[in-house]
Amino acid sequence: MQIDSYSFDSGLIDGVNRLVALGVKSLALSRPLSTREEREALIEYAHENCRQHGTKLYPEDDPLVTDLIPLSQSKGTYSILLYRDDHVIEDYIRLKERKESMVANRAYFGGNRSRVAWELGRLLSYPEEVIRRLVAENEEKETV
């Protein structure tokens, strides 16, 4: 049996949104989508799901690219970020801005680059060993 992508993505959103609502995750991401239209097709469902779970969403058109997530799953994709507490999305936006500033100032390397990946991992509530493994195994890192 084959499941259509809308049903798959809706189920994924509901599943991770439950984890956000329960406080297991601070921030969750939908599957990265290739087009804004694909993401927009899910927005109404995601809003309703957030109302049911007492969470919020942030449509992401320009995701934070770090060494945590392979480049093809972040750069040029569209997603929905799910969160419960406003400070979480504010922290995410500040992290994006900090990275942009580091890139502009040619300071996005070494420890600065690592910290950005680690901070994103923490926002996603990943355990330290998972962050370490994902960064180490990522063979699709951004060249800046």
PDB file of C-alpha atoms in Angstrom:
ATOM      1  CA  MET A   1       0.000   0.000   0.000  1.00  0.00           C
ATOM      2  CA  GLN A   2       1.363   3.389  -0.978  1.00  0.00           C
ATOM      3  CA  ILE A   3       0.620   6.481   1.105  1.00  0.00           C
ATOM      4  CA  ASP A   4       0.286   9.837  -0.650  1.00  0.00           C
ATOM      5  CA  SER A   5       2.710  12.557   0.426  1.00  0.00           C
ATOM      6  CA  TYR A   6      -0.006  14.803   1.942  1.00  0.00           C
ATOM      7  CA  SER A   7      -1.164  11.999   4.258  1.00  0.00           C
ATOM      8  CA  PHE A   8       2.424  11.098   5.136  1.00  0.00           C
ATOM      9  CA  ASP A   9       3.335  14.714   5.921  1.00  0.00           C
ATOM     10  CA  SER A  10       0.125  15.263   7.900  1.00  0.00           C
ATOM     11  CA  GLY A  11       0.868  12.196  10.017  1.00  0.00           C
ATOM     12  CA  LEU A  12       4.429  13.344  10.575  1.00  0.00           C
ATOM     13  CA  ILE A  13       3.268  16.806  11.630  1.00  0.00           C
ATOM     14  CA  ASP A  14       0.772  15.307  14.076  1.00  0.00           C
ATOM     15  CA  GLY A  15       3.372  12.942  15.531  1.00  0.00           C
ATOM     16  CA  VAL A  16       6.090  15.512  16.135  1.00  0.00           C
ATOM     17  CA  ASN A  17       3.555  18.106  17.235  1.00  0.00           C
ATOM     18  CA  ARG A  18       2.408  15.724  19.981  1.00  0.00           C
ATOM     19  CA  LEU A  19       6.017  15.542  21.189  1.00  0.00           C
ATOM     20  CA  VAL A  20       6.212  19.339  21.231  1.00  0.00           C
ATOM     21  CA  ALA A  21       2.893  19.603  23.093  1.00  0.00           C
ATOM     22  CA  LEU A  22       4.103  17.113  25.711  1.00  0.00           C
ATOM     23  CA  GLY A  23       7.355  19.025  26.185  1.00  0.00           C
ATOM     24  CA  VAL A  24       9.492  16.164  24.890  1.00  0.00           C
ATOM     25  CA  LYS A  25      10.779  18.406  22.089  1.00  0.00           C
ATOM     26  CA  SER A  26      11.157  22.196  22.176  1.00  0.00           C
ATOM     27  CA  LEU A  27      11.227  22.543  18.400  1.00  0.00           C
ATOM     28  CA  ALA A  28      10.260  20.132  15.648  1.00  0.00           C
ATOM     29  CA  LEU A  29      10.595  20.299  11.884  1.00  0.00           C
ATOM     30  CA  SER A  30       8.311  18.996   9.209  1.00  0.00           C
ATOM     31  CA  ARG A  31       9.902  17.028   6.415  1.00  0.00           C
ATOM     32  CA  PRO A  32      11.850  19.390   4.129  1.00  0.00           C
ATOM     33  CA  LEU A  33       9.722  20.099   1.070  1.00  0.00           C
ATOM     34  CA  SER A  34      10.972  21.038  -2.381  1.00  0.00           C
ATOM     35  CA  THR A  35       8.485  23.823  -3.078  1.00  0.00           C
ATOM     36  CA  ARG A  36       6.590  26.496  -1.203  1.00  0.00           C
ATOM     37  CA  GLU A  37       3.387  25.147  -2.783  1.00  0.00           C
ATOM     38  CA  GLU A  38       3.937  21.729  -1.165  1.00  0.00           C
ATOM     39  CA  ARG A  39       4.403  23.415   2.199  1.00  0.00           C
ATOM     40  CA  GLU A  40       1.426  25.722   1.731  1.00  0.00           C
ATOM     41  CA  ALA A  41      -0.782  22.715   0.987  1.00  0.00           C
ATOM     42  CA  LEU A  42      -0.055  21.544   4.557  1.00  0.00           C
ATOM     43  CA  ILE A  43      -0.455  24.872   6.351  1.00  0.00           C
ATOM     44  CA  GLU A  44      -4.199  24.680   7.004  1.00  0.00           C
ATOM     45  CA  TYR A  45      -3.830  21.179   8.436  1.00  0.00           C
ATOM     46  CA  ALA A  46      -0.814  22.261  10.505  1.00  0.00           C
ATOM     47  CA  HIS A  47      -2.697  25.256  11.947  1.00  0.00           C
ATOM     48  CA  GLU A  48      -5.610  23.014  12.962  1.00  0.00           C
ATOM     49  CA  ASN A  49      -3.217  20.466  14.443  1.00  0.00           C
ATOM     50  CA  CYS A  50      -1.516  23.217  16.445  1.00  0.00           C
ATOM     51  CA  ARG A  51      -4.910  24.388  17.756  1.00  0.00           C
ATOM     52  CA  GLN A  52      -5.634  20.819  18.885  1.00  0.00           C
ATOM     53  CA  HIS A  53      -2.267  20.431  20.623  1.00  0.00           C
ATOM     54  CA  GLY A  54      -1.840  23.953  21.998  1.00  0.00           C
ATOM     55  CA  THR A  55       1.296  24.547  19.930  1.00  0.00           C
ATOM     56  CA  LYS A  56       2.358  27.073  17.307  1.00  0.00           C
ATOM     57  CA  LEU A  57       3.912  26.969  13.865  1.00  0.00           C
ATOM     58  CA  TYR A  58       6.400  28.993  11.877  1.00  0.00           C
ATOM     59  CA  PRO A  59       6.488  28.552   8.084  1.00  0.00           C
ATOM     60  CA  GLU A  60      10.185  28.404   7.163  1.00  0.00           C
ATOM     61  CA  ASP A  61      11.199  29.545   3.679  1.00  0.00           C
ATOM     62  CA  ASP A  62      14.908  29.914   4.407  1.00  0.00           C
ATOM     63  CA  PRO A  63      15.957  27.236   6.902  1.00  0.00           C
ATOM     64  CA  LEU A  64      19.006  27.528   9.086  1.00  0.00           C
ATOM     65  CA  VAL A  65      21.756  25.551   7.382  1.00  0.00           C
ATOM     66  CA  THR A  66      24.230  23.964   9.790  1.00  0.00           C
ATOM     67  CA  ASP A  67      26.497  20.949   9.915  1.00  0.00           C
ATOM     68  CA  LEU A  68      23.763  19.110  11.865  1.00  0.00           C
ATOM     69  CA  ILE A  69      21.548  18.454   8.847  1.00  0.00           C
ATOM     70  CA  PRO A  70      22.735  17.504   5.333  1.00  0.00           C
ATOM     71  CA  LEU A  71      22.720  20.453   2.955  1.00  0.00           C
ATOM     72  CA  SER A  72      20.182  18.826   0.609  1.00  0.00           C
ATOM     73  CA  GLN A  73      17.702  18.552   3.497  1.00  0.00           C
ATOM     74  CA  SER A  74      17.940  22.202   4.458  1.00  0.00           C
ATOM     75  CA  LYS A  75      19.180  24.684   1.836  1.00  0.00           C
ATOM     76  CA  GLY A  76      16.495  25.623  -0.672  1.00  0.00           C
ATOM     77  CA  THR A  77      13.753  23.694   1.116  1.00  0.00           C
ATOM     78  CA  TYR A  78      10.504  24.747   2.766  1.00  0.00           C
ATOM     79  CA  SER A  79       9.260  23.444   6.073  1.00  0.00           C
ATOM     80  CA  ILE A  80       7.035  24.039   9.048  1.00  0.00           C
ATOM     81  CA  LEU A  81       8.612  24.560  12.460  1.00  0.00           C
ATOM     82  CA  LEU A  82       6.495  23.510  15.418  1.00  0.00           C
ATOM     83  CA  TYR A  83       6.978  24.861  18.932  1.00  0.00           C
ATOM     84  CA  ARG A  84       5.063  25.546  22.118  1.00  0.00           C
ATOM     85  CA  ASP A  85       6.940  28.399  23.779  1.00  0.00           C
ATOM     86  CA  ASP A  86       7.593  31.696  21.995  1.00  0.00           C
ATOM     87  CA  HIS A  87      11.155  31.916  23.289  1.00  0.00           C
ATOM     88  CA  VAL A  88      12.002  28.783  21.262  1.00  0.00           C
ATOM     89  CA  ILE A  89      11.184  30.336  17.889  1.00  0.00           C
ATOM     90  CA  GLU A  90      12.829  33.574  19.013  1.00  0.00           C
ATOM     91  CA  ASP A  91      15.988  31.589  19.876  1.00  0.00           C
ATOM     92  CA  TYR A  92      15.849  29.904  16.459  1.00  0.00           C
ATOM     93  CA  ILE A  93      15.541  33.247  14.644  1.00  0.00           C
ATOM     94  CA  ARG A  94      18.368  34.760  16.710  1.00  0.00           C
ATOM     95  CA  LEU A  95      20.555  31.742  15.914  1.00  0.00           C
ATOM     96  CA  LYS A  96      19.896  32.248  12.189  1.00  0.00           C
ATOM     97  CA  GLU A  97      20.771  35.935  12.513  1.00  0.00           C
ATOM     98  CA  ARG A  98      23.934  35.134  14.467  1.00  0.00           C
ATOM     99  CA  LYS A  99      25.044  32.671  11.812  1.00  0.00           C
ATOM    100  CA  GLU A 100      24.359  35.232   9.042  1.00  0.00           C
ATOM    101  CA  SER A 101      26.435  37.785  10.925  1.00  0.00           C
ATOM    102  CA  MET A 102      29.295  35.312  11.381  1.00  0.00           C
ATOM    103  CA  VAL A 103      29.224  34.449   7.683  1.00  0.00           C
ATOM    104  CA  ALA A 104      29.227  38.161   6.742  1.00  0.00           C
ATOM    105  CA  ASN A 105      32.162  38.789   9.097  1.00  0.00           C
ATOM    106  CA  ARG A 106      34.038  35.702   7.874  1.00  0.00           C
ATOM    107  CA  ALA A 107      33.865  34.216  11.365  1.00  0.00           C
ATOM    108  CA  TYR A 108      31.745  31.143  10.576  1.00  0.00           C
ATOM    109  CA  PHE A 109      34.367  28.431  11.048  1.00  0.00           C
ATOM    110  CA  GLY A 110      35.842  26.291  13.793  1.00  0.00           C
ATOM    111  CA  GLY A 111      34.169  26.696  17.167  1.00  0.00           C
ATOM    112  CA  ASN A 112      31.672  29.271  15.930  1.00  0.00           C
ATOM    113  CA  ARG A 113      30.455  26.922  13.221  1.00  0.00           C
ATOM    114  CA  SER A 114      30.264  24.000  15.646  1.00  0.00           C
ATOM    115  CA  ARG A 115      28.334  26.049  18.222  1.00  0.00           C
ATOM    116  CA  VAL A 116      25.645  26.943  15.674  1.00  0.00           C
ATOM    117  CA  ALA A 117      25.094  23.262  14.823  1.00  0.00           C
ATOM    118  CA  TRP A 118      25.050  22.304  18.499  1.00  0.00           C
ATOM    119  CA  GLU A 119      22.608  25.074  19.402  1.00  0.00           C
ATOM    120  CA  LEU A 120      20.240  23.961  16.647  1.00  0.00           C
ATOM    121  CA  GLY A 121      20.513  20.391  17.922  1.00  0.00           C
ATOM    122  CA  ARG A 122      19.644  21.541  21.433  1.00  0.00           C
ATOM    123  CA  LEU A 123      16.631  23.520  20.153  1.00  0.00           C
ATOM    124  CA  LEU A 124      15.498  20.296  18.470  1.00  0.00           C
ATOM    125  CA  SER A 125      15.963  18.534  21.846  1.00  0.00           C
ATOM    126  CA  TYR A 126      18.488  16.072  20.441  1.00  0.00           C
ATOM    127  CA  PRO A 127      20.698  14.307  22.985  1.00  0.00           C
ATOM    128  CA  GLU A 128      24.374  15.318  22.885  1.00  0.00           C
ATOM    129  CA  GLU A 129      25.491  11.951  21.518  1.00  0.00           C
ATOM    130  CA  VAL A 130      22.992  12.293  18.643  1.00  0.00           C
ATOM    131  CA  ILE A 131      24.206  15.815  17.813  1.00  0.00           C
ATOM    132  CA  ARG A 132      27.810  14.601  17.842  1.00  0.00           C
ATOM    133  CA  ARG A 133      26.957  11.650  15.565  1.00  0.00           C
ATOM    134  CA  LEU A 134      24.867  13.687  13.104  1.00  0.00           C
ATOM    135  CA  VAL A 135      27.579  16.332  12.722  1.00  0.00           C
ATOM    136  CA  ALA A 136      30.312  13.701  12.357  1.00  0.00           C
ATOM    137  CA  GLU A 137      28.380  11.622   9.805  1.00  0.00           C
ATOM    138  CA  ASN A 138      27.161  14.586   7.741  1.00  0.00           C
ATOM    139  CA  GLU A 139      28.956  14.380   4.411  1.00  0.00           C
ATOM    140  CA  GLU A 140      26.900  17.208   2.846  1.00  0.00           C
ATOM    141  CA  LYS A 141      28.166  20.268   4.682  1.00  0.00           C
ATOM    142  CA  GLU A 142      27.756  23.791   3.413  1.00  0.00           C
ATOM    143  CA  THR A 143      30.790  25.560   1.992  1.00  0.00           C
ATOM    144  CA  VAL A 144      30.861  29.182   3.102  1.00  0.00           C
TER     145      VAL A 144
END
